[in-house]
Structure formats: C-alpha cells, structure tokens
Short mmCIF file of C-alpha atoms in Angstrom, two decimals:
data_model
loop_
_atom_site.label_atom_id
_atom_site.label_comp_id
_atom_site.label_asym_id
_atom_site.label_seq_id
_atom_site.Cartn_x
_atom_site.Cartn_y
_atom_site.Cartn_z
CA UNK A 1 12.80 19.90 6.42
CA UNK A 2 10.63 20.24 3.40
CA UNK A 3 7.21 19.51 3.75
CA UNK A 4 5.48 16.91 1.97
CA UNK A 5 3.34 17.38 -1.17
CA UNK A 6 -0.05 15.78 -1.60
CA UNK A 7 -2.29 15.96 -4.35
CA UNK A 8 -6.14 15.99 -4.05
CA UNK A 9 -8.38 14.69 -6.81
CA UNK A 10 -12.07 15.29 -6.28
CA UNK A 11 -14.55 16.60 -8.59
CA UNK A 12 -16.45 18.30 -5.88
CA UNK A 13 -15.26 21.45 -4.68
CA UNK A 14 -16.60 21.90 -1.01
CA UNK A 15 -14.72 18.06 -0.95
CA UNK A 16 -11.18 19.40 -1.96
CA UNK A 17 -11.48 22.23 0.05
CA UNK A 18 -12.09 20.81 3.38
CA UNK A 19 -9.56 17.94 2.89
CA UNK A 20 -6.83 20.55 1.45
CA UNK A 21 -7.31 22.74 4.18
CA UNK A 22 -6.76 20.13 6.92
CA UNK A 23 -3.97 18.62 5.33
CA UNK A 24 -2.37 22.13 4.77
CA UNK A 25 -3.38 22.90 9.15
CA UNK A 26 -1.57 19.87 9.13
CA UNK A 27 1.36 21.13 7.58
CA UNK A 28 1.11 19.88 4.41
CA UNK A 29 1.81 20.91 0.88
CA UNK A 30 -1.47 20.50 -1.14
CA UNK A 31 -2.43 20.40 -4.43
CA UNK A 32 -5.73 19.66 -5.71
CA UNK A 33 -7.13 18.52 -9.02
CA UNK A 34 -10.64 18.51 -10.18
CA UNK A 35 -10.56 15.40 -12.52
CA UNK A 36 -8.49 13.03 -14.10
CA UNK A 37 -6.83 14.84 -16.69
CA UNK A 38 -5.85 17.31 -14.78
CA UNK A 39 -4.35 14.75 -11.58
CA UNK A 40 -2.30 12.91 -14.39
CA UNK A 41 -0.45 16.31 -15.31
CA UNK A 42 -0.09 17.25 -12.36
CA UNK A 43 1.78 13.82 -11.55
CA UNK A 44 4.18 14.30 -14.33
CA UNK A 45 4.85 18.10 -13.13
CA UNK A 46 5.74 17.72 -9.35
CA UNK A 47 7.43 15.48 -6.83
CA UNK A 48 4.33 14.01 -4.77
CA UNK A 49 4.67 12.00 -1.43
CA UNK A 50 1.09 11.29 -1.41
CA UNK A 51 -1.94 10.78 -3.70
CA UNK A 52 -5.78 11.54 -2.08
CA UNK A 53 -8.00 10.03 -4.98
CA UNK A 54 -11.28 10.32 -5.29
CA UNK A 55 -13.20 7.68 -7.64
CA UNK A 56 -16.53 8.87 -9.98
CA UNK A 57 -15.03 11.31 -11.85
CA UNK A 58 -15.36 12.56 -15.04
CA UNK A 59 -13.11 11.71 -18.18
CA UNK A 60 -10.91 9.10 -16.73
CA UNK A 61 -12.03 7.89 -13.12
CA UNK A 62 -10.45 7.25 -10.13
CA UNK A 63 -9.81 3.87 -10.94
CA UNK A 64 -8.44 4.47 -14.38
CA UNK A 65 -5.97 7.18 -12.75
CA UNK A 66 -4.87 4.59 -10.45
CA UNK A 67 -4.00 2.38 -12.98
CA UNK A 68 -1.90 5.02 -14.85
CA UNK A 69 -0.39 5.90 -11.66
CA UNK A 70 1.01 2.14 -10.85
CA UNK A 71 2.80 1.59 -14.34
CA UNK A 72 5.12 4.24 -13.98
CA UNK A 73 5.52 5.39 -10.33
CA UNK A 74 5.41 4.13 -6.78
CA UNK A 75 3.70 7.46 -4.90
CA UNK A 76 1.57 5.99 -2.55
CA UNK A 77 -2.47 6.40 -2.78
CA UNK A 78 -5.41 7.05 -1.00
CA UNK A 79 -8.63 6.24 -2.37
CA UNK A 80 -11.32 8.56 -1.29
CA UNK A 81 -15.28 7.80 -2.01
CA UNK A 82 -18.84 7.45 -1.09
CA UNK A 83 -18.63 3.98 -2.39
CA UNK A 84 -18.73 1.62 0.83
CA UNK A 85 -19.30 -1.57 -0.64
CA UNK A 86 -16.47 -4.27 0.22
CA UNK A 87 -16.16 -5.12 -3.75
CA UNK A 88 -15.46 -1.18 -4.41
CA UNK A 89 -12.67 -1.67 -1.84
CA UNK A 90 -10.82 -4.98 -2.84
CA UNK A 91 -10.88 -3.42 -6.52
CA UNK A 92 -9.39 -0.36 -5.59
CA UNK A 93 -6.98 -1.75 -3.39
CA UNK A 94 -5.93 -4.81 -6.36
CA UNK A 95 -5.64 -2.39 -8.79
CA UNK A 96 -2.74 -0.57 -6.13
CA UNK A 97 -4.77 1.31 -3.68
CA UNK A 98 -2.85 1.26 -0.45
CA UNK A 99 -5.88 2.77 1.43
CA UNK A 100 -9.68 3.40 1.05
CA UNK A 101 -11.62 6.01 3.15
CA UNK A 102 -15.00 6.37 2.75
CA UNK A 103 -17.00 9.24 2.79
CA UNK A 104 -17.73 11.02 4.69
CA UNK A 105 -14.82 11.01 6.93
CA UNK A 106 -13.83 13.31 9.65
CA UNK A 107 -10.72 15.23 10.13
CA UNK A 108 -8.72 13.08 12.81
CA UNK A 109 -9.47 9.81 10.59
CA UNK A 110 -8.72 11.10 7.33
CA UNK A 111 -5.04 12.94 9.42
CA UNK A 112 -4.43 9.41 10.70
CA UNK A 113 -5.09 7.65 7.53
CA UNK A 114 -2.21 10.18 5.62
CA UNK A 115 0.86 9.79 8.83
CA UNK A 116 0.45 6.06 8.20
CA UNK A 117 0.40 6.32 4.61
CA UNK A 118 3.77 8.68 4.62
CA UNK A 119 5.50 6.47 6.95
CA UNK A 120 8.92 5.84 5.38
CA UNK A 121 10.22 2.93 7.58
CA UNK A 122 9.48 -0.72 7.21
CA UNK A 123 7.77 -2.02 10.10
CA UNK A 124 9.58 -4.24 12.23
CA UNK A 125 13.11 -4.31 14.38
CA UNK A 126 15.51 -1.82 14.16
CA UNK A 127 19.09 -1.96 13.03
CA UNK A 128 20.03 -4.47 9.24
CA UNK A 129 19.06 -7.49 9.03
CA UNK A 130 20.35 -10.64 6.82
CA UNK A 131 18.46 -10.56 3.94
CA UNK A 132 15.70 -13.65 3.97
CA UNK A 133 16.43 -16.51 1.77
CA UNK A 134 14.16 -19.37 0.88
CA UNK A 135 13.91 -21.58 -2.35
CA UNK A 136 14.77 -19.00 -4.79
CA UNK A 137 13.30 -16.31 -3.07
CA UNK A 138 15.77 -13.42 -1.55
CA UNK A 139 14.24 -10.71 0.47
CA UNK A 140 16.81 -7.46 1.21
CA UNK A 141 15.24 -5.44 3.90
CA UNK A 142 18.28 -2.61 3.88
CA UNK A 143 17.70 -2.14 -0.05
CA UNK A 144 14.17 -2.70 0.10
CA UNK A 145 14.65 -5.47 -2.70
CA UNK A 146 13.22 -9.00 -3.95
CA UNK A 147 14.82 -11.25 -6.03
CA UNK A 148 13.01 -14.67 -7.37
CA UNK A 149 15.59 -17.35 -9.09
CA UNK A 150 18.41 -13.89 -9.44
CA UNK A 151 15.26 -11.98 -11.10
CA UNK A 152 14.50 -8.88 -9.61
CA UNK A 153 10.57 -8.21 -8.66
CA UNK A 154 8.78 -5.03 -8.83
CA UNK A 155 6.89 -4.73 -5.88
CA UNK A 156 4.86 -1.64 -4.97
CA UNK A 157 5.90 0.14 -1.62
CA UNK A 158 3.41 -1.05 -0.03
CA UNK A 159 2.92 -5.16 -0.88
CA UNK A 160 7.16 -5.22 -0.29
CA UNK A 161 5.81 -4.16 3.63
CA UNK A 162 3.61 -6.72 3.70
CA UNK A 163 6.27 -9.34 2.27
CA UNK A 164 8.99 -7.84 4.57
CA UNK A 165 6.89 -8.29 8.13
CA UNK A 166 6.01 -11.63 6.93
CA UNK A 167 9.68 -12.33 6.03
CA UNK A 168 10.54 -10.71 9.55
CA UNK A 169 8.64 -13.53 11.22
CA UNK A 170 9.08 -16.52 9.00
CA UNK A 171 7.82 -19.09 10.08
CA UNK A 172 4.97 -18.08 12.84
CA UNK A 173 1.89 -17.49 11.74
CA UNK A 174 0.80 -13.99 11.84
CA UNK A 175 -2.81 -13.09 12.39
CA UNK A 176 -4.75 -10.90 9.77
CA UNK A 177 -4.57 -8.22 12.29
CA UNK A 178 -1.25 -8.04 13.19
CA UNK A 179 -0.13 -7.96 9.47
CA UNK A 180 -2.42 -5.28 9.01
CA UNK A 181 -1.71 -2.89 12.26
CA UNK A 182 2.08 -3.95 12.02
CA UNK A 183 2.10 -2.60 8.45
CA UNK A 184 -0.73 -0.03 8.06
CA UNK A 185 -0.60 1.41 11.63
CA UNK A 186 -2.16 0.41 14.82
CA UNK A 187 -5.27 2.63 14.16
CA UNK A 188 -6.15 0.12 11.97
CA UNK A 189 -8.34 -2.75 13.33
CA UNK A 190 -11.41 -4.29 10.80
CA UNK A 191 -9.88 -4.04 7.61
CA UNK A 192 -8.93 -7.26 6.95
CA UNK A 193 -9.46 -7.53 3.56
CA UNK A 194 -6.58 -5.29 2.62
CA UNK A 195 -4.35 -7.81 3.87
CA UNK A 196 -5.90 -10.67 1.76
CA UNK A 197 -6.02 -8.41 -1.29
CA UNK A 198 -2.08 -7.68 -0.90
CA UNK A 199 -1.21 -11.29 -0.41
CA UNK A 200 -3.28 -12.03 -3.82
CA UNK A 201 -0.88 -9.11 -5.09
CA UNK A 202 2.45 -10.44 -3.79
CA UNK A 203 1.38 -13.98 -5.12
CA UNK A 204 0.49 -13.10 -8.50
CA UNK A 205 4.54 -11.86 -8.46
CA UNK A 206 5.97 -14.99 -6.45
CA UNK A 207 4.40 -17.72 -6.72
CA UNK A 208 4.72 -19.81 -10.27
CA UNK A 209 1.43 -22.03 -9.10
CA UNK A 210 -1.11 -19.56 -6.66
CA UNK A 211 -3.10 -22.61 -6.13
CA UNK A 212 -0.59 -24.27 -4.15
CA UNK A 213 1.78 -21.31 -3.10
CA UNK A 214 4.93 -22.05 -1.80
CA UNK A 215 6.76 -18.65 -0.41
CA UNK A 216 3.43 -16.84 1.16
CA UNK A 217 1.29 -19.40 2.91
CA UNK A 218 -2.64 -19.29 4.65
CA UNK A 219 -2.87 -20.62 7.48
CA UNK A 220 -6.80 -21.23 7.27
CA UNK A 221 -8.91 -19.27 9.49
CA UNK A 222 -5.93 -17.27 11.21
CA UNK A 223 -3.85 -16.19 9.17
CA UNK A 224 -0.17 -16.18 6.52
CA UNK A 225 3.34 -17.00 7.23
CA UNK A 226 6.17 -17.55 5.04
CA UNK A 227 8.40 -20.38 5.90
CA UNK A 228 11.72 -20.44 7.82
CA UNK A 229 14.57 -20.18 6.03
CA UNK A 230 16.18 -23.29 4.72
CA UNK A 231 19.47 -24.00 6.84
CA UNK A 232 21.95 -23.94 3.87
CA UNK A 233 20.43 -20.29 2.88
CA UNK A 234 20.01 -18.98 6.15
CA UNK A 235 24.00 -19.85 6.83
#
C-alpha cells in the first residue's frame, strides 16, 4: 500500500522539521514548503492526501493559499498556527479549513489530528444506503453526491460529512458534539464551533433563504437536524 503524501508549509524551519519528522516516524510521505509560493507548486506537482498549513507567512499567507487550494482541489487541510483566537479559527475553517491546531502542539495531538483528517469513510452505518430525498434536495451516500432541484452541488469533502451524518439521522436532533466526534473523530470534544462554521458552509450551498433554512435546521441551544424524508420521496 502506498503511503500517503503530506505537505508541510511553515516558514520556520525547527517547525517543519519536527512536524515532518513525526509524520514521516509515522509513516508518512512528507514534503515541506517554506512559503506560499513554493506550497502552491508543489500542489500542482504531486498527488497530496493531506495539507499541514501554517498561516503568517510571507508572500501569500496561509489564508490566501487556502483559498487557492479550495477553487481547484478537494485535498483536505490542516491549519497550523500560534494564532488561538476563536475569530482566527472560524475564518480559517469558512474559508475551507477542515482543522486548526494551535501551536504549540505535541506529537500524539498533532498524529491524532492527521488519522482523522485521512479518514476515507463517511461516518455512519455500514453497507448502501437509499439516497436521502427531501424537497428538492437528494443526498447519495454511495457516490458521495448532492443534488438541489437536479443541480449538482460542489461540496468540499468535508461539509458533504457533515451533510451526510445529518442526512443519516434525519429527523433527530443531533447535538453539536455528536456531529462533531461522529464526523471529526471521537478525540474531538470542545470544538464546537467547527460544526457551526460548516453548517454556515453547507447553507450558503442549500438553502435559497439562510434566514429561514429549510433542509439544515438549529435546533436552539442543542443542536441541527435535517428533516425526515417526505413519504412520497422516501418510497
């Protein structure tokens, strides 16, 4: 089995060494990048499973990378920075972050953060299931597909997850946390706001009025569910 590739981008040196060393003890295939330029090419040049990004860079940041990265391809990405501040996160993560670590992280988390990040599978029961179907909206979990009024809908890796465990489960409300440990991984516990930034994401793609959503719903204080499926589109 080949291994998987990961690229590092980090302007500091003793930083890309000791994450490219664990991930290669890990049994990775690592390559690193000391700024923006550099990452982009590098993107264009090799097959990556993973991208480790670090933000204050110079030439184009972290941020500005990302957004290159999410108009042309789906690799998912790790942010990687000093910057703890729960605004630095959201923005990261709504521009199409599907992680933030902060710095400085030790070797287990930042090992834990990259197995959850390369999982392949969509959480939830094994073996097909009927796609969902509500009002428009068509959910394929086998291809991994959404379709809104016979329009397809680019959704990242990621926020097609979050829609899938939701769909999974329609109508029961699912708690912050589950969503999050369901989809994200179990080691995964306070970061909440991840799954309120994705649900902004998936709306912004679903729903023709996000003030008064009607596929992805809040249940205030607990929670988001997605309705059952109408009986004439579940038959």
């Amino acid at each position: 089995m080949a291994q998987q590739a990961i690229l590092v981008v980090d302007d500091e040196a003793p930083m890309r060494k000791f994450v490219s060393h664990n991930l290669k003890a890990g049994g990775y295939d690592v390559l690193t990048a000391a700024d923006g330029n550099e990452a982009l090419k590098l993107l264009v040049e090799h097959p990556l499973d993973l991208l480790l990004l670090d933000i204050g860079m110079a030439g184009p940041d972290g941020l500005a990378v990302l957004e290159a990265v999410r108009r042309d391809m789906e690799v998912p990405v790790l942010m990687i920075s000093a910057r703890a501040r729960e605004a630095d996160k959201v923005k990261a993560l709504d521009l199409g972050a599907d992680d933030y670590l902060v710095k400085p992280f030790g070797v287990a988390e930042l090992l834990a953060r990259v197995r959850a990040l390369l999982r392949r599978v969509t959480p939830g029961p094994r073996g097909p299931l009927p796609p969902y179907r509500y009002r428009g909206l068509v959910v394929d979990f086998s291809a991994r597909r959404v379709w809104l009024n016979d329009v397809g809908v680019s959704l990242t890796r990621r926020e097609f997850e979050v829609l899938a465990y939701l769909a999974r489960n329609a109508g029961k409300v699912l708690l912050h946390r589950q969503v999050l440990q369901a989809v994200w991984g179990s080691q995964y516990g306070e970061e909440t706001d991840y799954v309120w930034t994705f649900v902004q994401r998936i709306r912004r793609k679903l729903e023709p009025d996000r003030q008064h959503p009607r596929y992805v719903l809040t249940e205030p204080g607990v929670g988001y569910f997605v309705p059952g499926q109408d009986e004439e589109d579940a038959a």
